[in-house]
Coordinates of N, CA and C and ligand atoms in Angstrom, one line a residue:
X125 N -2.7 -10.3 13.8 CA -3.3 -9.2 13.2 C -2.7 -8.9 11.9
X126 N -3.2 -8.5 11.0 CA -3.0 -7.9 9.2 C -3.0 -6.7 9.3
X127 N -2.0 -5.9 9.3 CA -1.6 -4.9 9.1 C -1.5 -4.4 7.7
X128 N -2.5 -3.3 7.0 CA -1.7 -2.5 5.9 C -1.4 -1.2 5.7
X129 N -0.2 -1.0 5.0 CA 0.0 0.2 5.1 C -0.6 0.9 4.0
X130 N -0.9 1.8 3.4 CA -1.0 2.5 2.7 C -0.7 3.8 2.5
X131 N -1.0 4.5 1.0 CA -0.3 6.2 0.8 C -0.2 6.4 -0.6
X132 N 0.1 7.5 -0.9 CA 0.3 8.0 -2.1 C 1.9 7.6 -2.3
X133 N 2.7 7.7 -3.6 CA 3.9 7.2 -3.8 C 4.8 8.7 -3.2
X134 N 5.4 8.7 -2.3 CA 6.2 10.1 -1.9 C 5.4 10.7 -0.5
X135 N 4.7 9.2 -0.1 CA 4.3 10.1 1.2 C 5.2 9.4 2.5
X136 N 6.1 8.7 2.0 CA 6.9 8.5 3.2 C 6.7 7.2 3.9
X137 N 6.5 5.8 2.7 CA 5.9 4.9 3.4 C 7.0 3.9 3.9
X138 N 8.0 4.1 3.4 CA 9.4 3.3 3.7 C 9.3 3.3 5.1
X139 N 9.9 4.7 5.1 CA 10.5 5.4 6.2 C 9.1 5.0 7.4
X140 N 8.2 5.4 7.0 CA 7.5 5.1 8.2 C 7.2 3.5 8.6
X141 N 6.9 2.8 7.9 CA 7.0 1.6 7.9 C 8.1 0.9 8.7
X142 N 9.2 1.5 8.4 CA 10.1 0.5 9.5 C 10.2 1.3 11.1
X143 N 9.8 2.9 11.2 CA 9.2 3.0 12.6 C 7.9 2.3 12.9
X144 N 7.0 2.0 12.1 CA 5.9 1.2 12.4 C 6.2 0.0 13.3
X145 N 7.0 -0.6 12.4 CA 7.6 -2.2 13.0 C 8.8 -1.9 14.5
X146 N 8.8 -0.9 14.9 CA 9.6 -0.6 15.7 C 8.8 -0.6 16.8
X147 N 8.0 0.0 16.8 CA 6.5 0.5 17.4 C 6.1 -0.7 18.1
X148 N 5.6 -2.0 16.9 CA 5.1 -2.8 17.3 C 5.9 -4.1 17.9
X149 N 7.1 -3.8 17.8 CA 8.1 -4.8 18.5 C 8.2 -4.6 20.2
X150 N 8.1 -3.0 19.9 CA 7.8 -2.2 21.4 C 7.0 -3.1 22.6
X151 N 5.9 -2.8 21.7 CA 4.9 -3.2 22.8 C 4.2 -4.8 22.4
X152 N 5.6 -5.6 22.2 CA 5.3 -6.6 22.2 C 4.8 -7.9 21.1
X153 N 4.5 -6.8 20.0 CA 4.2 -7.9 18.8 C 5.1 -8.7 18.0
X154 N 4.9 -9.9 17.6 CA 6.3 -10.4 16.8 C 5.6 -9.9 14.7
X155 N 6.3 -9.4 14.5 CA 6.2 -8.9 13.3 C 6.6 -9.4 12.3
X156 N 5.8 -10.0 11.0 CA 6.2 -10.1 10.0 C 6.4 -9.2 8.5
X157 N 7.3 -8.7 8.4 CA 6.7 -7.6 7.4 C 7.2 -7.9 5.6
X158 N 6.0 -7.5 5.1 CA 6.5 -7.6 3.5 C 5.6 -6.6 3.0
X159 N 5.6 -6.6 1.6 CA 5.2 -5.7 0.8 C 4.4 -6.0 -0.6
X160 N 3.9 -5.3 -1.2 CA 3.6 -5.5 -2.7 C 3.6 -4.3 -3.6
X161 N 4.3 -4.6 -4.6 CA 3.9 -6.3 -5.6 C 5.4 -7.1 -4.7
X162 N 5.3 -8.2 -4.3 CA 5.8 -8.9 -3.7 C 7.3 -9.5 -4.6
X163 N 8.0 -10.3 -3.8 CA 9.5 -10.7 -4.2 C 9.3 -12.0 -5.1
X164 N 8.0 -12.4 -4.9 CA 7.9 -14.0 -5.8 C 7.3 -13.8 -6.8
X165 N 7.8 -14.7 -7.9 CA 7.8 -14.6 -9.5 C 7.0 -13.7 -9.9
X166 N 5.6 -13.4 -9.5 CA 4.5 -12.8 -9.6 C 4.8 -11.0 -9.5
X167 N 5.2 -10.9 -8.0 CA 5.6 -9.7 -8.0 C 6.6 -9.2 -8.6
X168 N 7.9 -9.9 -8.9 CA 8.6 -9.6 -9.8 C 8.5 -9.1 -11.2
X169 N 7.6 -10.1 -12.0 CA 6.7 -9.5 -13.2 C 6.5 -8.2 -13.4
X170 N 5.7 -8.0 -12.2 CA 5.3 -6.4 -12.0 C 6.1 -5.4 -11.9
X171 N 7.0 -5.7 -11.2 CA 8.5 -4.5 -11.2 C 8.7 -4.7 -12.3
X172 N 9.4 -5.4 -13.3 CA 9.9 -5.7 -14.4 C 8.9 -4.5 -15.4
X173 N 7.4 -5.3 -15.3 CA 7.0 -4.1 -16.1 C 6.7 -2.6 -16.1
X174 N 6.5 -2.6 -14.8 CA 6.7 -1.0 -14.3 C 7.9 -0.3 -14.7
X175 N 9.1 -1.4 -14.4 CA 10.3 0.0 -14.9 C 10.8 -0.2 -16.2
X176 N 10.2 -0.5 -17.1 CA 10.4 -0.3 -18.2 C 10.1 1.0 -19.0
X177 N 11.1 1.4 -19.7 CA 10.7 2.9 -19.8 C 10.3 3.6 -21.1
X178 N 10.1 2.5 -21.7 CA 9.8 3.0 -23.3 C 8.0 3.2 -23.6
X179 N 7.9 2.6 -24.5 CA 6.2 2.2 -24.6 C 5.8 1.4 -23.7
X180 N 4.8 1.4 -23.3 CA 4.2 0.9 -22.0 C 3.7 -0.5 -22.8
X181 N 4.9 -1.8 -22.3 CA 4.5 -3.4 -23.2 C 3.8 -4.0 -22.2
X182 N 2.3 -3.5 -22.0 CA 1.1 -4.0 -21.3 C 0.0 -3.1 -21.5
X183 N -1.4 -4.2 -21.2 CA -2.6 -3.3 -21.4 C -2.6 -3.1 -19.9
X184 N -3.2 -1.8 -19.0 CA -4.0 -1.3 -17.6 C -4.5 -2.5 -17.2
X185 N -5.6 -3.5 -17.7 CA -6.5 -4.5 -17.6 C -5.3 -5.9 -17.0
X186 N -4.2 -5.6 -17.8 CA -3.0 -7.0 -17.7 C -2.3 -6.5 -16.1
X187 N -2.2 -5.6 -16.0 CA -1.6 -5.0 -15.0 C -2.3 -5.4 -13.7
X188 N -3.9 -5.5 -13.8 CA -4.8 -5.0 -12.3 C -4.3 -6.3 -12.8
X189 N -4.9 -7.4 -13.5 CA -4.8 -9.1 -13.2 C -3.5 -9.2 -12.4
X190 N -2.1 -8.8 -12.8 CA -0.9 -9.1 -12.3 C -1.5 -8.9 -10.9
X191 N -1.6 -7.7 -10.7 CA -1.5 -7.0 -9.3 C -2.3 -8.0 -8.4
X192 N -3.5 -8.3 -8.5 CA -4.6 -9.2 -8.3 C -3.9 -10.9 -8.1
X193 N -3.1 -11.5 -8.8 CA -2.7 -12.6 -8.7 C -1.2 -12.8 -7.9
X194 N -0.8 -11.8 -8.0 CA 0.1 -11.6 -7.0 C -0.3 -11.5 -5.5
X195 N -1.0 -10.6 -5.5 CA -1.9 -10.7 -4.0 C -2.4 -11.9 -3.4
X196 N -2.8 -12.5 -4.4 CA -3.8 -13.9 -3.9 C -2.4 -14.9 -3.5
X197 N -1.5 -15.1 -4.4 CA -0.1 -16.0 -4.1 C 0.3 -15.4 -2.6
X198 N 0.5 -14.2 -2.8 CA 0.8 -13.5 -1.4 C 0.4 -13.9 -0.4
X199 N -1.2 -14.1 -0.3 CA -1.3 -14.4 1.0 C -1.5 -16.1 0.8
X200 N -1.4 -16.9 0.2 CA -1.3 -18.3 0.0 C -0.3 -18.5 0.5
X201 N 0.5 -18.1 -0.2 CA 2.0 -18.7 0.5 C 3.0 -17.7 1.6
X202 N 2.1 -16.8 2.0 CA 3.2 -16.0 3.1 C 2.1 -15.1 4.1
X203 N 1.0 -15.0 4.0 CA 0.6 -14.1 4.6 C -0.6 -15.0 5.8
X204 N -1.1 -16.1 5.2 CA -2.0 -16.7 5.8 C -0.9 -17.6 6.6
X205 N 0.1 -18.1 6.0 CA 1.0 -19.0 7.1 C 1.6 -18.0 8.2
X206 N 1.9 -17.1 7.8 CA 2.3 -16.0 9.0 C 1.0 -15.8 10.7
X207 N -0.1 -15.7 9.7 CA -1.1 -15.3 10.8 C -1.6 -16.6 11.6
X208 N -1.1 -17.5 10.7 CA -1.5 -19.0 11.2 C -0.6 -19.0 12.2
X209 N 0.5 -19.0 12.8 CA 2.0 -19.1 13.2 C 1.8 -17.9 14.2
X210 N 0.7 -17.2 13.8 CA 0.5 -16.2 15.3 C 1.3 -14.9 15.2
X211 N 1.8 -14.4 13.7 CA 2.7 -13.4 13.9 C 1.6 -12.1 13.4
X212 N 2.2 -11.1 13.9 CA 1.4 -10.1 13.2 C 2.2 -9.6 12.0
X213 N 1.3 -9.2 10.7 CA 1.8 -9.2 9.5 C 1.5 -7.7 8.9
X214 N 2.6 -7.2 9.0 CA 2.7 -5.7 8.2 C 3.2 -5.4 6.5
X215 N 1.6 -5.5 5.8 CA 2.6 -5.2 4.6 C 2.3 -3.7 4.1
X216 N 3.7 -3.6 3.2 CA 3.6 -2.0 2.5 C 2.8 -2.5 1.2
X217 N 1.9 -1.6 1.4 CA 0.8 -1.5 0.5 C 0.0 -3.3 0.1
X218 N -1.1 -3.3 -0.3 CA -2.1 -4.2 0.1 C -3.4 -3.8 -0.7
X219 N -4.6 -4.4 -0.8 CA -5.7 -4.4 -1.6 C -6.2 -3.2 -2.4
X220 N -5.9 -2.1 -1.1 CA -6.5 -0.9 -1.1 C -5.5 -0.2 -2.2
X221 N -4.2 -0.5 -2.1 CA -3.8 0.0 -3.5 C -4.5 -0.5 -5.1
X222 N -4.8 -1.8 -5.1 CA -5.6 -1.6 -6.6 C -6.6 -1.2 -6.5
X223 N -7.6 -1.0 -5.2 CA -8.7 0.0 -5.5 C -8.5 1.2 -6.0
X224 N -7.9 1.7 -5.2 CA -7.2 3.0 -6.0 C -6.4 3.5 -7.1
X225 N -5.5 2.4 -7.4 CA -4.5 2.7 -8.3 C -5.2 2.1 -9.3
X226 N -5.5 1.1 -9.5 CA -6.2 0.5 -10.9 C -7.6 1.2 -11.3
X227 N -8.3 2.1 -10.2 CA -9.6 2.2 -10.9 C -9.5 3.6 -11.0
X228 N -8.1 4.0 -11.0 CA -7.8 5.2 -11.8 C -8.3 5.1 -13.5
X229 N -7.9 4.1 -14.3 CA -8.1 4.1 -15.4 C -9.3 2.8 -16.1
X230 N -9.3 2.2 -15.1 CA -10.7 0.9 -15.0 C -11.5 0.9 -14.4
X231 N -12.6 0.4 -14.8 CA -13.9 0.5 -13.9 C -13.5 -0.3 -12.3
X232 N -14.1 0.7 -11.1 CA -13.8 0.1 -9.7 C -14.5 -0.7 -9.8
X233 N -15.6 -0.7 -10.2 CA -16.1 -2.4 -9.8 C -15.7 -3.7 -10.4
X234 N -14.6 -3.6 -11.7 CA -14.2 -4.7 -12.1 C -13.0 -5.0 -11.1
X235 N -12.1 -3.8 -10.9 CA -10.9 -4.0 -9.7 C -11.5 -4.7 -8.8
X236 N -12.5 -4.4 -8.4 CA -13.2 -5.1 -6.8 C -13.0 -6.8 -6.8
X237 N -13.8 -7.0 -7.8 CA -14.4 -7.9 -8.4 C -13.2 -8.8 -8.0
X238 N -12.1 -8.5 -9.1 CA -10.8 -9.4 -9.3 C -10.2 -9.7 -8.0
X239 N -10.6 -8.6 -7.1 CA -9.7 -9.0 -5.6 C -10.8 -9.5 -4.8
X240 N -12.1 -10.5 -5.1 CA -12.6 -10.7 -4.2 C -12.8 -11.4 -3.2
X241 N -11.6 -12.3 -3.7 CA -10.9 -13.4 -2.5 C -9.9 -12.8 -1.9
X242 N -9.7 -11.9 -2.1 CA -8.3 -11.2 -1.0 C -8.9 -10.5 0.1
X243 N -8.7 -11.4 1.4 CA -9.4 -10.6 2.5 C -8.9 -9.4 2.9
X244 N -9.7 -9.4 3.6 CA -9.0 -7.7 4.3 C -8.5 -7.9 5.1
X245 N -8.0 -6.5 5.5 CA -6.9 -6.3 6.7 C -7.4 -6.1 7.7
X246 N -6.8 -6.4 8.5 CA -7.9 -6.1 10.3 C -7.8 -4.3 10.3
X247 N -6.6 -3.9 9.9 CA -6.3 -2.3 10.0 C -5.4 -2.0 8.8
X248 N -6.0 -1.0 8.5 CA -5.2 0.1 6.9 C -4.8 1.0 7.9
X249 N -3.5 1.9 7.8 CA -2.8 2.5 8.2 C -2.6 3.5 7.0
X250 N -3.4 4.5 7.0 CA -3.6 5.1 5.9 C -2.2 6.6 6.2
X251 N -1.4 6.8 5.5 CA -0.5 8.4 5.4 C -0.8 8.8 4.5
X252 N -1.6 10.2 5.4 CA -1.7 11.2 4.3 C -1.0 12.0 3.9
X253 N -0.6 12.9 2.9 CA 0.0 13.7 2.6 C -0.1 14.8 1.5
X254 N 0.2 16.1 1.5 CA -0.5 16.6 0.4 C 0.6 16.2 -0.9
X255 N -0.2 16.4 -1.6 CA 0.3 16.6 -3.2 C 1.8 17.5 -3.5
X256 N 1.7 18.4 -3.0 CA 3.0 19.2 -3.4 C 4.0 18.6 -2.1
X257 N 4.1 18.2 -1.0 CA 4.8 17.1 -0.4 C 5.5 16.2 -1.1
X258 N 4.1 15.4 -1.9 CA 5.2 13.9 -2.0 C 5.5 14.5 -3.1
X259 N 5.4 15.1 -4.1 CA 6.2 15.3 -5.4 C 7.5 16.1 -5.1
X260 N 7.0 16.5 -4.1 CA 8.9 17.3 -4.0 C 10.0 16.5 -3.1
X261 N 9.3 15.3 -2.5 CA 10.1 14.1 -2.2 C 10.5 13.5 -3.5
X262 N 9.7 13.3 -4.2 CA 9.8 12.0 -5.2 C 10.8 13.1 -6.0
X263 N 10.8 14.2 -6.4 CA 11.6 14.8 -7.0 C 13.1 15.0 -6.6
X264 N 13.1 14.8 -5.3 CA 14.6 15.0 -4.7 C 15.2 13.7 -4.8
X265 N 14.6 12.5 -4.4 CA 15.2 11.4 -3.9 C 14.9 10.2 -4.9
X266 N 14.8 11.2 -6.1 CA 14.6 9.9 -7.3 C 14.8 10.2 -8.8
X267 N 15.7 9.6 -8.9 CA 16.0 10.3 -10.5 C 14.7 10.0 -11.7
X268 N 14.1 9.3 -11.9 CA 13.4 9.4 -12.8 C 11.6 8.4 -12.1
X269 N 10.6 9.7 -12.1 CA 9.8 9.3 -11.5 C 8.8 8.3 -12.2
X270 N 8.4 7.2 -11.7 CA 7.6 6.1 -12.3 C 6.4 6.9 -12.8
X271 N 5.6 5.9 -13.5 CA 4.2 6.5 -14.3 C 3.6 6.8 -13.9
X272 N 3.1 6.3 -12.2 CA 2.4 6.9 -11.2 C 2.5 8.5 -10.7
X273 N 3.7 9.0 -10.8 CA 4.3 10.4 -10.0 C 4.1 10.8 -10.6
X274 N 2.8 11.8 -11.5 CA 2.2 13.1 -11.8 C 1.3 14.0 -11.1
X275 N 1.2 14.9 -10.8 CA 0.5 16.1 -10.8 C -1.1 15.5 -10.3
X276 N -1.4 15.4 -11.3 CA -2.8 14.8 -11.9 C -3.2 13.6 -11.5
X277 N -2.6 12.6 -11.4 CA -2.6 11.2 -11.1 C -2.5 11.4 -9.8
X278 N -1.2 11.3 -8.9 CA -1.6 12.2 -7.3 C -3.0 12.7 -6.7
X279 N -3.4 13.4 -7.4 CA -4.5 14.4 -6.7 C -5.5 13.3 -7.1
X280 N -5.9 12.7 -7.8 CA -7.3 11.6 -8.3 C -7.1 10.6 -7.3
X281 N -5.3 10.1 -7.3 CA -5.2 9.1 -6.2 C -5.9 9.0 -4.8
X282 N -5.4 10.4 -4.6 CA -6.1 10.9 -3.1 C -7.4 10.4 -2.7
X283 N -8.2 11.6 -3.7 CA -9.8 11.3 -3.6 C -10.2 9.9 -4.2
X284 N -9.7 9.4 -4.9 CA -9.7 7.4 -4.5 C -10.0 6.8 -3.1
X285 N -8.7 7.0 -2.8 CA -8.0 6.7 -1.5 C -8.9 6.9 -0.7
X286 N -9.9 7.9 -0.1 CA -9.9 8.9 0.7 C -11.8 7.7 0.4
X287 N -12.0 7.9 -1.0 CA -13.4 7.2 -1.1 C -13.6 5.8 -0.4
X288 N -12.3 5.3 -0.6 CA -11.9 3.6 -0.3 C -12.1 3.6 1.1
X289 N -11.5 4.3 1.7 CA -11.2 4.0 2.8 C -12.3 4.4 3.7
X290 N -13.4 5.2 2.9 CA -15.0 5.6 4.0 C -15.5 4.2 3.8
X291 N -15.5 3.5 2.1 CA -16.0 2.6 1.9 C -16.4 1.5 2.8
X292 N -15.0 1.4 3.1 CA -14.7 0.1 3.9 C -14.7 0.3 5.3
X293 N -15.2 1.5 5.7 CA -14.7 2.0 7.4 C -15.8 1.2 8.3
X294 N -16.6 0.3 7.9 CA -17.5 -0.4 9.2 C -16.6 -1.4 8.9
X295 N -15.5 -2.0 8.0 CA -15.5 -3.5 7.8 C -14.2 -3.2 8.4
X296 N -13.1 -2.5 8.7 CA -11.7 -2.8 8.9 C -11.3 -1.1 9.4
X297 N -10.5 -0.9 10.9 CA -10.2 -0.3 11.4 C -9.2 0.2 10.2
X298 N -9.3 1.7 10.5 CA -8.6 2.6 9.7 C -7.8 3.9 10.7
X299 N -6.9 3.9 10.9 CA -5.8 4.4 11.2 C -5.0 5.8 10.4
X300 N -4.9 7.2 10.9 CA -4.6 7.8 10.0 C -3.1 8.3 10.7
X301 N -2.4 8.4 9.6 CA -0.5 9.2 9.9 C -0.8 10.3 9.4
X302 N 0.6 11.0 9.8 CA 0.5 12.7 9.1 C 1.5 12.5 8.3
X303 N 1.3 12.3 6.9 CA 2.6 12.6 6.5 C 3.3 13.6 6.2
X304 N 2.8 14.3 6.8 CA 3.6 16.0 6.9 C 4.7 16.2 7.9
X305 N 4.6 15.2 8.3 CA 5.7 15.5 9.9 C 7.3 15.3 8.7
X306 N 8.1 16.1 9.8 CA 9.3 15.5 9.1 C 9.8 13.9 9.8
X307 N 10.6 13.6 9.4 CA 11.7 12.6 9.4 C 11.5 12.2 11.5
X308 N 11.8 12.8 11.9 CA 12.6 13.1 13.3 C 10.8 12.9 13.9
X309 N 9.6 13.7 13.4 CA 8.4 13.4 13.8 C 7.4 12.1 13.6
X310 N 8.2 11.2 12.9 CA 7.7 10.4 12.3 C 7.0 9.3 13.6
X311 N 7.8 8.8 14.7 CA 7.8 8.0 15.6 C 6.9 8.4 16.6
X312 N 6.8 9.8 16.6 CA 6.0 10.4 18.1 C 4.6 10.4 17.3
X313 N 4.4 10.5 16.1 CA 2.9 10.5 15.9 C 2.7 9.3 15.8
X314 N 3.1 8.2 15.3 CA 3.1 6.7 15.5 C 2.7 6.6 16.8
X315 N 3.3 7.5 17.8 CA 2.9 6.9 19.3 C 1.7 7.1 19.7
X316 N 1.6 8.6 19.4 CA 0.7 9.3 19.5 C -1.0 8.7 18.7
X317 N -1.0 8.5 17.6 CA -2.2 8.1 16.9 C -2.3 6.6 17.1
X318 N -1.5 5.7 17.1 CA -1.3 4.4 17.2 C -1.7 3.3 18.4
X319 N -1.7 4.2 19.7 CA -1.4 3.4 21.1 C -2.9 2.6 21.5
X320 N -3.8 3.5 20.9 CA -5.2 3.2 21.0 C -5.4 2.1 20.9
X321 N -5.2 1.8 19.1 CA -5.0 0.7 18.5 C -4.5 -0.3 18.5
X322 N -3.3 -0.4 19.0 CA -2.5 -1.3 19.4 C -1.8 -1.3 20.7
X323 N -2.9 -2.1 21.6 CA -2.6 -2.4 23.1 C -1.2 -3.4 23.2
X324 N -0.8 -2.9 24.0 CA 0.8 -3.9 24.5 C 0.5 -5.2 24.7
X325 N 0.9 -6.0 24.4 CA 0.2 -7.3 24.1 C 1.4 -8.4 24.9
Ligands
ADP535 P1 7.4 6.1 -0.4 O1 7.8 4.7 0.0 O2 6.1 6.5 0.0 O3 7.7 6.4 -1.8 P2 9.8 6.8 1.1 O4 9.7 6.5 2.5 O5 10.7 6.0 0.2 O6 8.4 7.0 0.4 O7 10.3 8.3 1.0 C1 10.6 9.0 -0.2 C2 11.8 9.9 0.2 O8 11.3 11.0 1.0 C3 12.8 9.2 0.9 O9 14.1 9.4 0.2 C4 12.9 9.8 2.3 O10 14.2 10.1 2.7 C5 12.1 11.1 2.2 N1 11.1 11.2 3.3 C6 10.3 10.2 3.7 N2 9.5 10.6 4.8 C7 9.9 11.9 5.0 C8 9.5 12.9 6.0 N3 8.5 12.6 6.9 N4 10.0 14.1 5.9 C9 10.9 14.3 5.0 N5 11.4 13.5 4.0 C10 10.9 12.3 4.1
TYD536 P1 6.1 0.2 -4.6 O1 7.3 -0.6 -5.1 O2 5.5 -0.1 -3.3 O3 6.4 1.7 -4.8 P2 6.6 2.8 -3.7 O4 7.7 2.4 -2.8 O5 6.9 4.0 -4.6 O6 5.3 2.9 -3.0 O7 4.9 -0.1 -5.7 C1 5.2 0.1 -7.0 C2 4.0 0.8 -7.6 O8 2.9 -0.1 -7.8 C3 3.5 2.0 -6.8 O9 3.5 3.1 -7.6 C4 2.1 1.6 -6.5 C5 1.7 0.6 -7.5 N1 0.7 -0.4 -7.1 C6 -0.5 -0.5 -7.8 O10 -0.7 0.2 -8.8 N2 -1.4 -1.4 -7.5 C7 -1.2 -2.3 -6.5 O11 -2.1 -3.2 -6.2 C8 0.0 -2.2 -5.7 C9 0.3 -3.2 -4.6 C10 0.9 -1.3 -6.1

């Protein structure tokens, strides 16, 4: 199974993510977990340009391509041999982020377009969270917030997010978190929303 996670940046996807994988060790699954933009050359790129803090040395358009070829390497060399191998594969964040995040400033249908060989996930694990939540995480537990963590940018993200994910709701099970719970609640709503979905295997 292809597990993704998704969320707005400050809705608590760390943190929930490794109770995720705890979850699914539980009742049996062998888990693989990774993330994007990923640890190979590709995803690297992308960190690199993200935390650079001066003038932004890239066009939006260079960015979705990055994000987009990174993905595709992703599952080339780590995601399809995992599912091949029988493991289930949990990554933080996945397609549904450049639908959202890239067609903040680009046309969604070119985003689409670029990721059209990137299959889907059998289930998005979507955490929600409001707006004045994750900013006042992102504001406590981070000294200087990336280009993403605005006001403005947040709240468009959402209703993105929120479009994406009706989009796609006959093609790939969608799963919702609270990301309102604190810290300590994180596991019991995992049990609680999750069991449905993921039979003991
Ligand atoms: P993300 O990956 O979405 O940016 P993180 O999991 O890194 O979020 O969480 C951002 C910060 O908020 C972390 O420092 C974490 O300690 C805190 N945090 C995460 N989830 C919760 C929660 N449910 N309640 C309170 N604080 C949280
Ligand atoms: P990440 O390191 O996962 O940040 P966080 O832990 O805050 O979620 O991702 C870095 C940023 O990249 C994050 O703000 C979301 C963004 N992003 C995109 O814009 N498009 C994408 O396709 C992906 C995977 C991430």
């Amino acid at each position: 199974m292809f597990i993704a996670v998704e969320g707005i940046d400050g809705s608590g996807k760390s943190t929930t993510i490794a109770e995720l994988e705890k979850f699914l060790v539980a009742r049996g699954y062998t888990v693989h977990r990774t993330a994007e933009p990923t640890k190979l050359d590709t995803g690297r790129a992308i960190r690199e340009l993200l935390g650079l803090k001066s003038e932004r040395p890239y066009t939006r358009h260079e960015l979705a391509l990055l994000f987009a070829a990174d993905r595709l390497r992703h599952l080339e060399e780590e995601v399809e041999p995992m599912l091949a191998a029988g493991k289930t594969v949990l990554t933080d964040r996945y397609l549904f982020s450049s639908l959202a995040y890239q067609s903040a400033d680009l046309p969604y249908e070119w985003v689409r377009e670029l990721n059209r060989f990137a299959r889907l996930p059998d289930v998005v694990v979507y955490i929600g969270v409001g707006v004045d939540t994750a900013l006042s995480r992102i504001a406590r537990f981070r000294q200087n917030a990336e280009i993403f963590e605005t006001r403005g940018f947040l709240e468009k993200l959402t209703a993105t997010y929120e479009r994406v994910l009706a989009e796609y709701a006959d093609r790939v099970t969608v799963a919702r978190l609270n990301g309102e719970v604190a810290m300590d609640g994180i596991a019991a709503d995992i049990e609680k929303r999750l069991s449905g979905i993921f039979p003991k295997s």
